[in-house]
Coordinates of C-alpha atoms and ligand atoms in Angstrom, one line a residue:
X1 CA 20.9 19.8 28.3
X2 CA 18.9 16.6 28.5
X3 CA 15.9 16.4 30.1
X4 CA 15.0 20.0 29.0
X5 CA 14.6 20.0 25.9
X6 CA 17.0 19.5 22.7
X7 CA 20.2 20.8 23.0
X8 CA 23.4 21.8 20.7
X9 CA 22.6 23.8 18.0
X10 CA 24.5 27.0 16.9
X11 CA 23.7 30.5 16.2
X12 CA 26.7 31.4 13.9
X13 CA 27.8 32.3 10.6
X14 CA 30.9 31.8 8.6
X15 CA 32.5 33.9 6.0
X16 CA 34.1 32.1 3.3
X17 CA 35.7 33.8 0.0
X18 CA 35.5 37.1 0.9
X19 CA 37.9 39.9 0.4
X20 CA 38.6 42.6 2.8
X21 CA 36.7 45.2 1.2
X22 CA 33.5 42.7 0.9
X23 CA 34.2 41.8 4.6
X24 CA 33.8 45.2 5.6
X25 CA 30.4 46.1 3.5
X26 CA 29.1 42.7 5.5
X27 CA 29.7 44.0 8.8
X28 CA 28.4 47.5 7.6
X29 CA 25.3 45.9 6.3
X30 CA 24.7 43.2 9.4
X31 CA 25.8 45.8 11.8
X32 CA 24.8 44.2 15.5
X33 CA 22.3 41.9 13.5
X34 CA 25.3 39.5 13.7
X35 CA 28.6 38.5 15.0
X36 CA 30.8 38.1 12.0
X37 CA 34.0 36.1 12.4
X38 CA 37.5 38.1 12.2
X39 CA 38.2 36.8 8.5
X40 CA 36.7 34.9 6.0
X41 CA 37.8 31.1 5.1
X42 CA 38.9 29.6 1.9
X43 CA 36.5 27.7 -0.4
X44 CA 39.0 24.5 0.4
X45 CA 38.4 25.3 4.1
X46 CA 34.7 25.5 4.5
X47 CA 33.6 22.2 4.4
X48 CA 35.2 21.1 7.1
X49 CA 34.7 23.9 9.0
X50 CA 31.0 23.4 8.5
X51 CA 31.0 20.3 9.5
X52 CA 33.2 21.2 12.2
X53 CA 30.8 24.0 13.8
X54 CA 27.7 23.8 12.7
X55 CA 27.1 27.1 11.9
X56 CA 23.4 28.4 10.9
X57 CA 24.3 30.7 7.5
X58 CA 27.5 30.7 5.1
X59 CA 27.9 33.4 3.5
X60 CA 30.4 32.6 0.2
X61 CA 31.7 35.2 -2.2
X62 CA 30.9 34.6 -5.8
X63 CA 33.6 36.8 -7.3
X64 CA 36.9 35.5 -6.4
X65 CA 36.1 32.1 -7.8
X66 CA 32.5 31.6 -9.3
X67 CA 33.2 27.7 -9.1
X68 CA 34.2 27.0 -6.0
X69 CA 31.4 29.0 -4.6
X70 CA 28.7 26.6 -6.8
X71 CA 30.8 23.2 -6.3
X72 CA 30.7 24.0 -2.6
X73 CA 27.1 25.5 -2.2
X74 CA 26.0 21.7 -3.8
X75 CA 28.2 19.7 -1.1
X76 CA 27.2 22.0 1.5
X77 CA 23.0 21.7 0.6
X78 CA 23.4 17.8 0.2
X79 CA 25.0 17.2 3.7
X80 CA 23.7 20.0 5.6
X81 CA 20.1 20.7 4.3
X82 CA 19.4 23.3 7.0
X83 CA 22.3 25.7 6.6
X84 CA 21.4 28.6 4.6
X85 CA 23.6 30.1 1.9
X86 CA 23.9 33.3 0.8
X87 CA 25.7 34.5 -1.8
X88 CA 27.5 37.6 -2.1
X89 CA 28.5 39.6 -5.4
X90 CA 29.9 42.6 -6.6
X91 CA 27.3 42.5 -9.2
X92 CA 24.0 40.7 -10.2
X93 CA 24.8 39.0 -13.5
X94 CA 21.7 36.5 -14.4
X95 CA 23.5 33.8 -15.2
X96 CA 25.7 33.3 -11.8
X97 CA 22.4 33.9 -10.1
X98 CA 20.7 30.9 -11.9
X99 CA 24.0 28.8 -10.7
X100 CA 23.7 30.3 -7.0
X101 CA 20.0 29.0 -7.2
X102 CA 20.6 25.9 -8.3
X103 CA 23.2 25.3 -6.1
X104 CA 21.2 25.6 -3.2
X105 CA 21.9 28.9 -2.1
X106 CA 19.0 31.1 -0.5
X107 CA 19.8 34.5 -1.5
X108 CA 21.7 36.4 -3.9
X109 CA 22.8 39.3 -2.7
X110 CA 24.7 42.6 -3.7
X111 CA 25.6 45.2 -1.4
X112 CA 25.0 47.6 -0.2
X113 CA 21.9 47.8 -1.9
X114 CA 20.3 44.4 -1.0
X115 CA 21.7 45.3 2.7
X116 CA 17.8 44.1 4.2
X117 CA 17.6 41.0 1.9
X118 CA 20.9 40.2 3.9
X119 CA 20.0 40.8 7.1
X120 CA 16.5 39.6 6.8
X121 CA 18.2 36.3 5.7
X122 CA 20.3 36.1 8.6
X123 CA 17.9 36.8 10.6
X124 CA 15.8 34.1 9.9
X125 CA 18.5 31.2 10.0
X126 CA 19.9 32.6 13.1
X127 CA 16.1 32.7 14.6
X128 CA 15.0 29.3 13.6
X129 CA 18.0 27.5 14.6
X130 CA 17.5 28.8 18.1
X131 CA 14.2 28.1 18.1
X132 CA 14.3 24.6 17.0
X133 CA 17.2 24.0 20.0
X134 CA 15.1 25.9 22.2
X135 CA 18.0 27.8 22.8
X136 CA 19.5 25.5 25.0
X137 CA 23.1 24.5 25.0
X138 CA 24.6 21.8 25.4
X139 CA 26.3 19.9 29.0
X140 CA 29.5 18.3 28.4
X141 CA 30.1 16.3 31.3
X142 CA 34.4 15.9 31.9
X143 CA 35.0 12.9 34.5
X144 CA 38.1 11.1 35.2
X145 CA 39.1 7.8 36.1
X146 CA 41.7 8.6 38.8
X147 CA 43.2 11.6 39.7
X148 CA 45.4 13.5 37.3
X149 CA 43.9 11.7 34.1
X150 CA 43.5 15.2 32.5
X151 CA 40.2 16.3 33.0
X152 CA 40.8 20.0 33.6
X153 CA 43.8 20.2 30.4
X154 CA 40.7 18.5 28.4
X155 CA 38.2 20.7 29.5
X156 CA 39.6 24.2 29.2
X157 CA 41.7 23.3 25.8
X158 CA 38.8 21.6 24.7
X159 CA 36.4 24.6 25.1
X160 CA 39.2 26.8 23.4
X161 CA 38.7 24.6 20.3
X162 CA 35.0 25.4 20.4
X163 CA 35.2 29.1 20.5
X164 CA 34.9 31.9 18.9
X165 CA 32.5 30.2 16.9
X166 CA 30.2 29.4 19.8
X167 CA 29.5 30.7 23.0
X168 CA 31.4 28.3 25.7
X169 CA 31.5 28.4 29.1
X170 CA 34.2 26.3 31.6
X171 CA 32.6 25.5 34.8
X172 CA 35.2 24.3 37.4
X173 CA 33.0 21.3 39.8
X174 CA 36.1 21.0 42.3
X175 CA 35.1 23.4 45.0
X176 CA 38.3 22.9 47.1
X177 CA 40.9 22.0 44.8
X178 CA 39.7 23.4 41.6
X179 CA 42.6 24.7 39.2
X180 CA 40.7 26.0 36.2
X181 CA 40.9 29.1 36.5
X182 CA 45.2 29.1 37.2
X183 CA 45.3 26.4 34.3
X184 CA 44.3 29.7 31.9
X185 CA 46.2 32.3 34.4
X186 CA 42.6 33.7 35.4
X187 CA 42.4 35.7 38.5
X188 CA 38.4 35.6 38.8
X189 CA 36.8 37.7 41.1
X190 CA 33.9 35.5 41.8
X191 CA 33.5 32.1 42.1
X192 CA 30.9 29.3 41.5
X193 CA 30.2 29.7 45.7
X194 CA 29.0 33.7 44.9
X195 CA 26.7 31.8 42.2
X196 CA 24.9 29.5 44.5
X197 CA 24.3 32.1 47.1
X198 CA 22.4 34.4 44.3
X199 CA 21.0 31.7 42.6
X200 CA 17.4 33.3 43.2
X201 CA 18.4 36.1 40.9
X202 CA 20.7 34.7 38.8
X203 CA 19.5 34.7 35.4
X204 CA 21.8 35.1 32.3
X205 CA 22.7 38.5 33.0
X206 CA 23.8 37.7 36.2
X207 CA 26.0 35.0 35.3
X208 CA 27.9 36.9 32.4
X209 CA 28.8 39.7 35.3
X210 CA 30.2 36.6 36.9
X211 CA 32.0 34.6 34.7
X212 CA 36.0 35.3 34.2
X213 CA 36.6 35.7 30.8
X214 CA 40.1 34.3 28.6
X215 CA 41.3 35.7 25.6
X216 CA 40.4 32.8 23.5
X217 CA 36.6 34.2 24.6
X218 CA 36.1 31.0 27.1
X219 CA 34.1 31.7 29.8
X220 CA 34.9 30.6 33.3
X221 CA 33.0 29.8 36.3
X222 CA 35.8 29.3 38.8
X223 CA 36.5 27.8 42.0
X224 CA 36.5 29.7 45.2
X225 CA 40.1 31.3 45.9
X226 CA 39.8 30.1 49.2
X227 CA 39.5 26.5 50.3
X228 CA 35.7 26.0 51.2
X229 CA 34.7 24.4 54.2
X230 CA 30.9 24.7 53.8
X231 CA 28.6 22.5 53.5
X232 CA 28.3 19.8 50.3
X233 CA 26.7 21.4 47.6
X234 CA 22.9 20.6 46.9
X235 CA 21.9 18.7 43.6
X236 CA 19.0 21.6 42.8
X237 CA 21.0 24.2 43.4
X238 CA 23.8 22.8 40.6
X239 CA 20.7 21.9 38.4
X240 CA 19.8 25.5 38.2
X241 CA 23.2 26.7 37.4
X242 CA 23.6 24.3 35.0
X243 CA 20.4 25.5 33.1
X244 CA 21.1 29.1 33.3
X245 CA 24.7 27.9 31.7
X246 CA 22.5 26.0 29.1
X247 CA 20.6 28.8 28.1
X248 CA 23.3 31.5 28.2
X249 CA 26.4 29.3 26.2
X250 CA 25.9 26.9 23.4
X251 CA 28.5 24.4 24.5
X252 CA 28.9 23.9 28.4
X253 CA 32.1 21.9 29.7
X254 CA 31.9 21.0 33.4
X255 CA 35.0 19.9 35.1
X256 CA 34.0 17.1 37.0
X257 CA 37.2 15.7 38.3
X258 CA 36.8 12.0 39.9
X259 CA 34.5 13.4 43.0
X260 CA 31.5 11.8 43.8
X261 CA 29.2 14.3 44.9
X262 CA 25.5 16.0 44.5
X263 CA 27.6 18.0 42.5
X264 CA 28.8 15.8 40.0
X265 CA 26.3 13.4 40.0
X266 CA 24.0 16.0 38.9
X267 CA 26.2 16.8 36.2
X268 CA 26.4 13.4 35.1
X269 CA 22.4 12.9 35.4
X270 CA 21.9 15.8 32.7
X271 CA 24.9 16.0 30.5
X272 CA 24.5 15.4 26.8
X273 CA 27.8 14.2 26.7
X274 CA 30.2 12.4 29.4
X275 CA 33.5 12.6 28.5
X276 CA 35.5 9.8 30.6
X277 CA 39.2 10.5 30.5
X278 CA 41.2 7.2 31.6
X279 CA 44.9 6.8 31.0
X280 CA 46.7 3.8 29.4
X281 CA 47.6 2.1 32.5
X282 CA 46.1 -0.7 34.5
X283 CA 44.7 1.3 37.8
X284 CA 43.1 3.9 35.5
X285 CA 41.3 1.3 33.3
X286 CA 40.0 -0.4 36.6
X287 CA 38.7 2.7 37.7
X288 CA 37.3 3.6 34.5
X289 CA 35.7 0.1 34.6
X290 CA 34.0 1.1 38.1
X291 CA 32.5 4.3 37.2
X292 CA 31.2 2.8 34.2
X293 CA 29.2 0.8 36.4
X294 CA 28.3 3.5 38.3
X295 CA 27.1 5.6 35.0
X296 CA 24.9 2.3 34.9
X297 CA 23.8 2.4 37.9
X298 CA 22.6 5.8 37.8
X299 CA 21.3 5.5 34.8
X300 CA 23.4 6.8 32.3
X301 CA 22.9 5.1 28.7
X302 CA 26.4 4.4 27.4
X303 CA 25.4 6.2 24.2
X304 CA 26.0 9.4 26.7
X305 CA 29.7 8.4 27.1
X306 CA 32.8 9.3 25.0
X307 CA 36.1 7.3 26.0
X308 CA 39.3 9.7 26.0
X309 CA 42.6 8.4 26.4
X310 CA 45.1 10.5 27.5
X311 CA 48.8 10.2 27.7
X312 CA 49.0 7.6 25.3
X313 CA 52.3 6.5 23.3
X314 CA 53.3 3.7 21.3
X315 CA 55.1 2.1 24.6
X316 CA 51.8 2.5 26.9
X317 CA 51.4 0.1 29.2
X318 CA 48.0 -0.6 27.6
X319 CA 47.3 -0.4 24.0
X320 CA 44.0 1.1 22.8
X321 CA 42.7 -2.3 22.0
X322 CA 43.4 -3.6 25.2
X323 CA 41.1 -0.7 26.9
X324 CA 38.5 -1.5 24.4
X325 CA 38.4 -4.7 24.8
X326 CA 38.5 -4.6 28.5
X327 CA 36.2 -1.7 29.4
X328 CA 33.7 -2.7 26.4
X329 CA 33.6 0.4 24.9
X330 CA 35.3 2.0 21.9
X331 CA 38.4 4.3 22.0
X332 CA 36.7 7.9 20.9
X333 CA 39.5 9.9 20.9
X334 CA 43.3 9.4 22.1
X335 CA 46.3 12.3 23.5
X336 CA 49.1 11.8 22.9
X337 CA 51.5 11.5 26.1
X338 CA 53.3 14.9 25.4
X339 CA 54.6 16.0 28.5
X340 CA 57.0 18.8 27.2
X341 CA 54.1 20.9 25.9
X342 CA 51.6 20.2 28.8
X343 CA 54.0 20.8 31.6
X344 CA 55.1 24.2 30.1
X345 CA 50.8 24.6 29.6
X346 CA 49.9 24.0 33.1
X347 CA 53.0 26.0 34.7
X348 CA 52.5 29.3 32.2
X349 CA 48.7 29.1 32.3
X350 CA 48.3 29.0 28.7
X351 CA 46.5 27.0 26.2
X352 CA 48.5 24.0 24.9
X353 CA 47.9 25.3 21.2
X354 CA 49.1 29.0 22.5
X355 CA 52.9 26.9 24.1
X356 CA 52.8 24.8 20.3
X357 CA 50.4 24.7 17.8
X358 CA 51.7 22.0 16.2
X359 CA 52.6 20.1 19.1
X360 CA 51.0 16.4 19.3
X361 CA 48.5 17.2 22.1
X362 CA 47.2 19.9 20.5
X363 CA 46.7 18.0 17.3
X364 CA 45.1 15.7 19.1
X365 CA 42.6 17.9 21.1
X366 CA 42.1 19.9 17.9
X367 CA 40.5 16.4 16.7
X368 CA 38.4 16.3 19.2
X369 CA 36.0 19.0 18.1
X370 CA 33.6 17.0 16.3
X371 CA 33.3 14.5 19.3
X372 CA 31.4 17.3 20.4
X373 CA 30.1 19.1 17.6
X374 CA 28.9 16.3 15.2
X375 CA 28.3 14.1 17.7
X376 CA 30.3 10.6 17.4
X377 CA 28.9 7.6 15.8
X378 CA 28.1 5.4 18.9
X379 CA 28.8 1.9 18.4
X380 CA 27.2 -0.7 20.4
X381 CA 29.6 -1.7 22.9
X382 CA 31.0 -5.1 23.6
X383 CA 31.1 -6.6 27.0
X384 CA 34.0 -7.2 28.2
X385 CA 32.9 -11.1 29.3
X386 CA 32.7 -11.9 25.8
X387 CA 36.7 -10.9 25.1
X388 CA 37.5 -14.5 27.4
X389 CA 41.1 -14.7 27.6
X390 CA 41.6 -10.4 26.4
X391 CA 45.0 -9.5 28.3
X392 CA 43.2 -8.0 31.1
X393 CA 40.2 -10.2 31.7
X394 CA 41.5 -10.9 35.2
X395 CA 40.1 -7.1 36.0
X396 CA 36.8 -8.1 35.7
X397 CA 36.5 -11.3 37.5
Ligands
ATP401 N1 48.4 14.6 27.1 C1 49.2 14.8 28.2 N2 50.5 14.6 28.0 C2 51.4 14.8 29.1 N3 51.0 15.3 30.3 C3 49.7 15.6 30.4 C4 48.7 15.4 29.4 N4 47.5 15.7 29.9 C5 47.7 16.2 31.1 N5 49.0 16.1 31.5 C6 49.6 16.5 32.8 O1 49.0 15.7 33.8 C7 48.8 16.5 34.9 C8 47.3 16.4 35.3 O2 46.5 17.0 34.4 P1 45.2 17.7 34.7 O3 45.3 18.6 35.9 O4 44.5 18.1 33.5 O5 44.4 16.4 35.3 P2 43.1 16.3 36.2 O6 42.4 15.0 35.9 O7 42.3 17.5 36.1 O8 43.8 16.2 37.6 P3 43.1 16.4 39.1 O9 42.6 15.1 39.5 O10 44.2 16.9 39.9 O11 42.0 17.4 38.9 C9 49.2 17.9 34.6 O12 50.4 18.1 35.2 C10 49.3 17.9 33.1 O13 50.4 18.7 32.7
MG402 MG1 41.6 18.9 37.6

């Protein structure tokens, strides 16, 4: 969250060539030290997965293949000098232990009798990764350009993609019309408006008794059930739920719709990350345009924002060089217009990977994890003056 500190960071640990029975003798041995994930990854999937979620600690069997574990615990030390590797064995032969040190790894150990070497070792990555994040999470931001660009699909199958690796929360920012919660078939029994009446003893404990929680472990802070009528929302009081979110979840994805209120503004003052959704048509990119220039206005560096276009197909209306070219700003991420898979998402409640796994959309949103996790390259923008003659330069004049 910015202004408080460094945020992001992770507190988890991946598994990766690890049988059943070793699984097992690790979640014996870390007990409630550590959540473990369900199963362990493959040596070819681990890379990416590391770069994906930034754990703090991998964990790689040495037994099922002694090469892959050393080939990947050299990668992984090269391009991630902070993760720690531990290595697990069956048995403590000299030589693999010479490779497992040389390949970067931290530990060598053998269970169940080096069970405190383990958990001392995850410990410690786990403790001074929070501590260098000061355990604060990280705001995601999720604005539109016009109504019914996608913010709250983005947002809630967005922060389905992030867990169970790390702790994410879904806030919902429209107090009247707010559909997160019925986009993930959520009946919550309190909403964001029982937050801000507590908020002088709302602490982290508080908020997990309030939050709804889906079965893909994302949290929800929901909209009231019933249409609110009271008065706007003040900009302090969403500042303090927003750092109480920060310090409870790792990643934080706040459905900002297109209002323009204390609420959002807020929002958009401290978010690490603004993601602006636009679709591929002329009103959208003109609106887009405008809240750029509000983001300016306010303050908001345009290293902050992340350009999303949703909807897009070959036959758009605009192409993704048009809207780069108009709004100045490169093309982070794109959706594919897949209304067959959406439509059944948003009428069933249910994640678009849940309706189709392998449908376009949820390709695409799948792809958008490391917009979030690894942080996108930012490249300095062009303005949109300097593209004389670009197809739309008439919306800028
Ligand atoms: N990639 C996509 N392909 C096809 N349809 C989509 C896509 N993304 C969203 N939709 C559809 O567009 C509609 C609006 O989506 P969504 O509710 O996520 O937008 P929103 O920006 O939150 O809207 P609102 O302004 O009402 O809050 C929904 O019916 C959804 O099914
Ligand atoms: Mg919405």
């Amino acid at each position: 969250m910015r202004n408080h500190g460094p945020g992001g960071g992770s507190s988890s640990i991946l598994i990766v060539g690890v049988d059943r029975n070793g699984m097992g003798q690790l979640r014996e041995a870390l007990g409630a030290d550590a959540v473990l994930p369900p199963t362990s990854l493959s040596y070819e999937q681990a890379y990416s997965e590391a770069r994906r979620s930034r754990p703090s600690a991998l964990v790689v069997g040495f037994d099922t293949d002694f090469e892959e574990a050393v080939r990947l615990g050299n990668q992984l030390t090269s391009d991630h000098p902070n993760l720690t590797l531990v290595a697990l064995s069956a048995g403590s032969d000299p030589d693999r232990i010479r490779a497992a040190m040389r390949a970067g790894y931290r530990e060598f150990v053998v269970l169940p009798d080096d069970g405190d070497l383990l958990r001392q070792a995850v410990h410690e990555a786990l403790y001074s990764n929070a501590s260098d994040n000061e355990d604060r999470g990280e705001i995601i931001a999720v604005c539109g350009a016009k109504g019914g660009a996608g913010c709250t699909s983005t947002t809630i199958n967005l922060a389905a993609e992030l867990c169970p690796i790390h702790r994410v929360v879904a806030v919902d920012l429209n107090f009247s019309m707010g559909d997160v919660a019925s986009f993930l078939d959520l009946k919550p029994t309190k909403s964001i408006s029982d937050l801000l009446q507590e908020l002088d003893r709302l602490d982290e404990r508080v908020l997990a008794g309030s939050v709804s929680v889906h079965k893909s472990k994302v949290h929800v802070v929901a909209q009231p059930n019933e249409i609110d009528e009271q008065e706007e929302v003040r900009g302090d009081n969403i500042l303090r739920l927003l750092q109480i979110c920060a310090e409870s979840y790792q990643y934080c994805m706040i459905d900002c719709g297109t209002a323009l209120n204390e609420a959002t503004l807020t929002t958009i003052t401290v978010a690490d990350t603004l993601l602006l959704v636009v679709t591929p048509d002329v009103p959208s990119v003109k609106n887009a345009w405008r809240r750029l220039q509000l983001f300016d206005r306010i303050g908001v560096e345009r290293s902050r924002v992340r350009l999303i276009v949703n909807r897009y197909e070959k036959r758009s209306q605009l192409t993704l060089d048009d809207i780069e070219a108009n709004l100045g700003l490169r093309v982070a991420a794109s959706v594919e217009n897949d209304w067959k898979t959406l439509s059944q998402a948003v009428n069933e409640g249910r994640l678009v990977r849940d309706v189709n796994k392998k449908s376009p959309a949820a390709r695409d949103i799948s792809n958008m994890v490391t917009l979030i996790t690894e942080g996108d390259e930012f490249v300095e923008p062009t303005s949109p003056e300097e593209k004389k003659g670009g197809a739309l330069s008439w919306l800028f004049n």
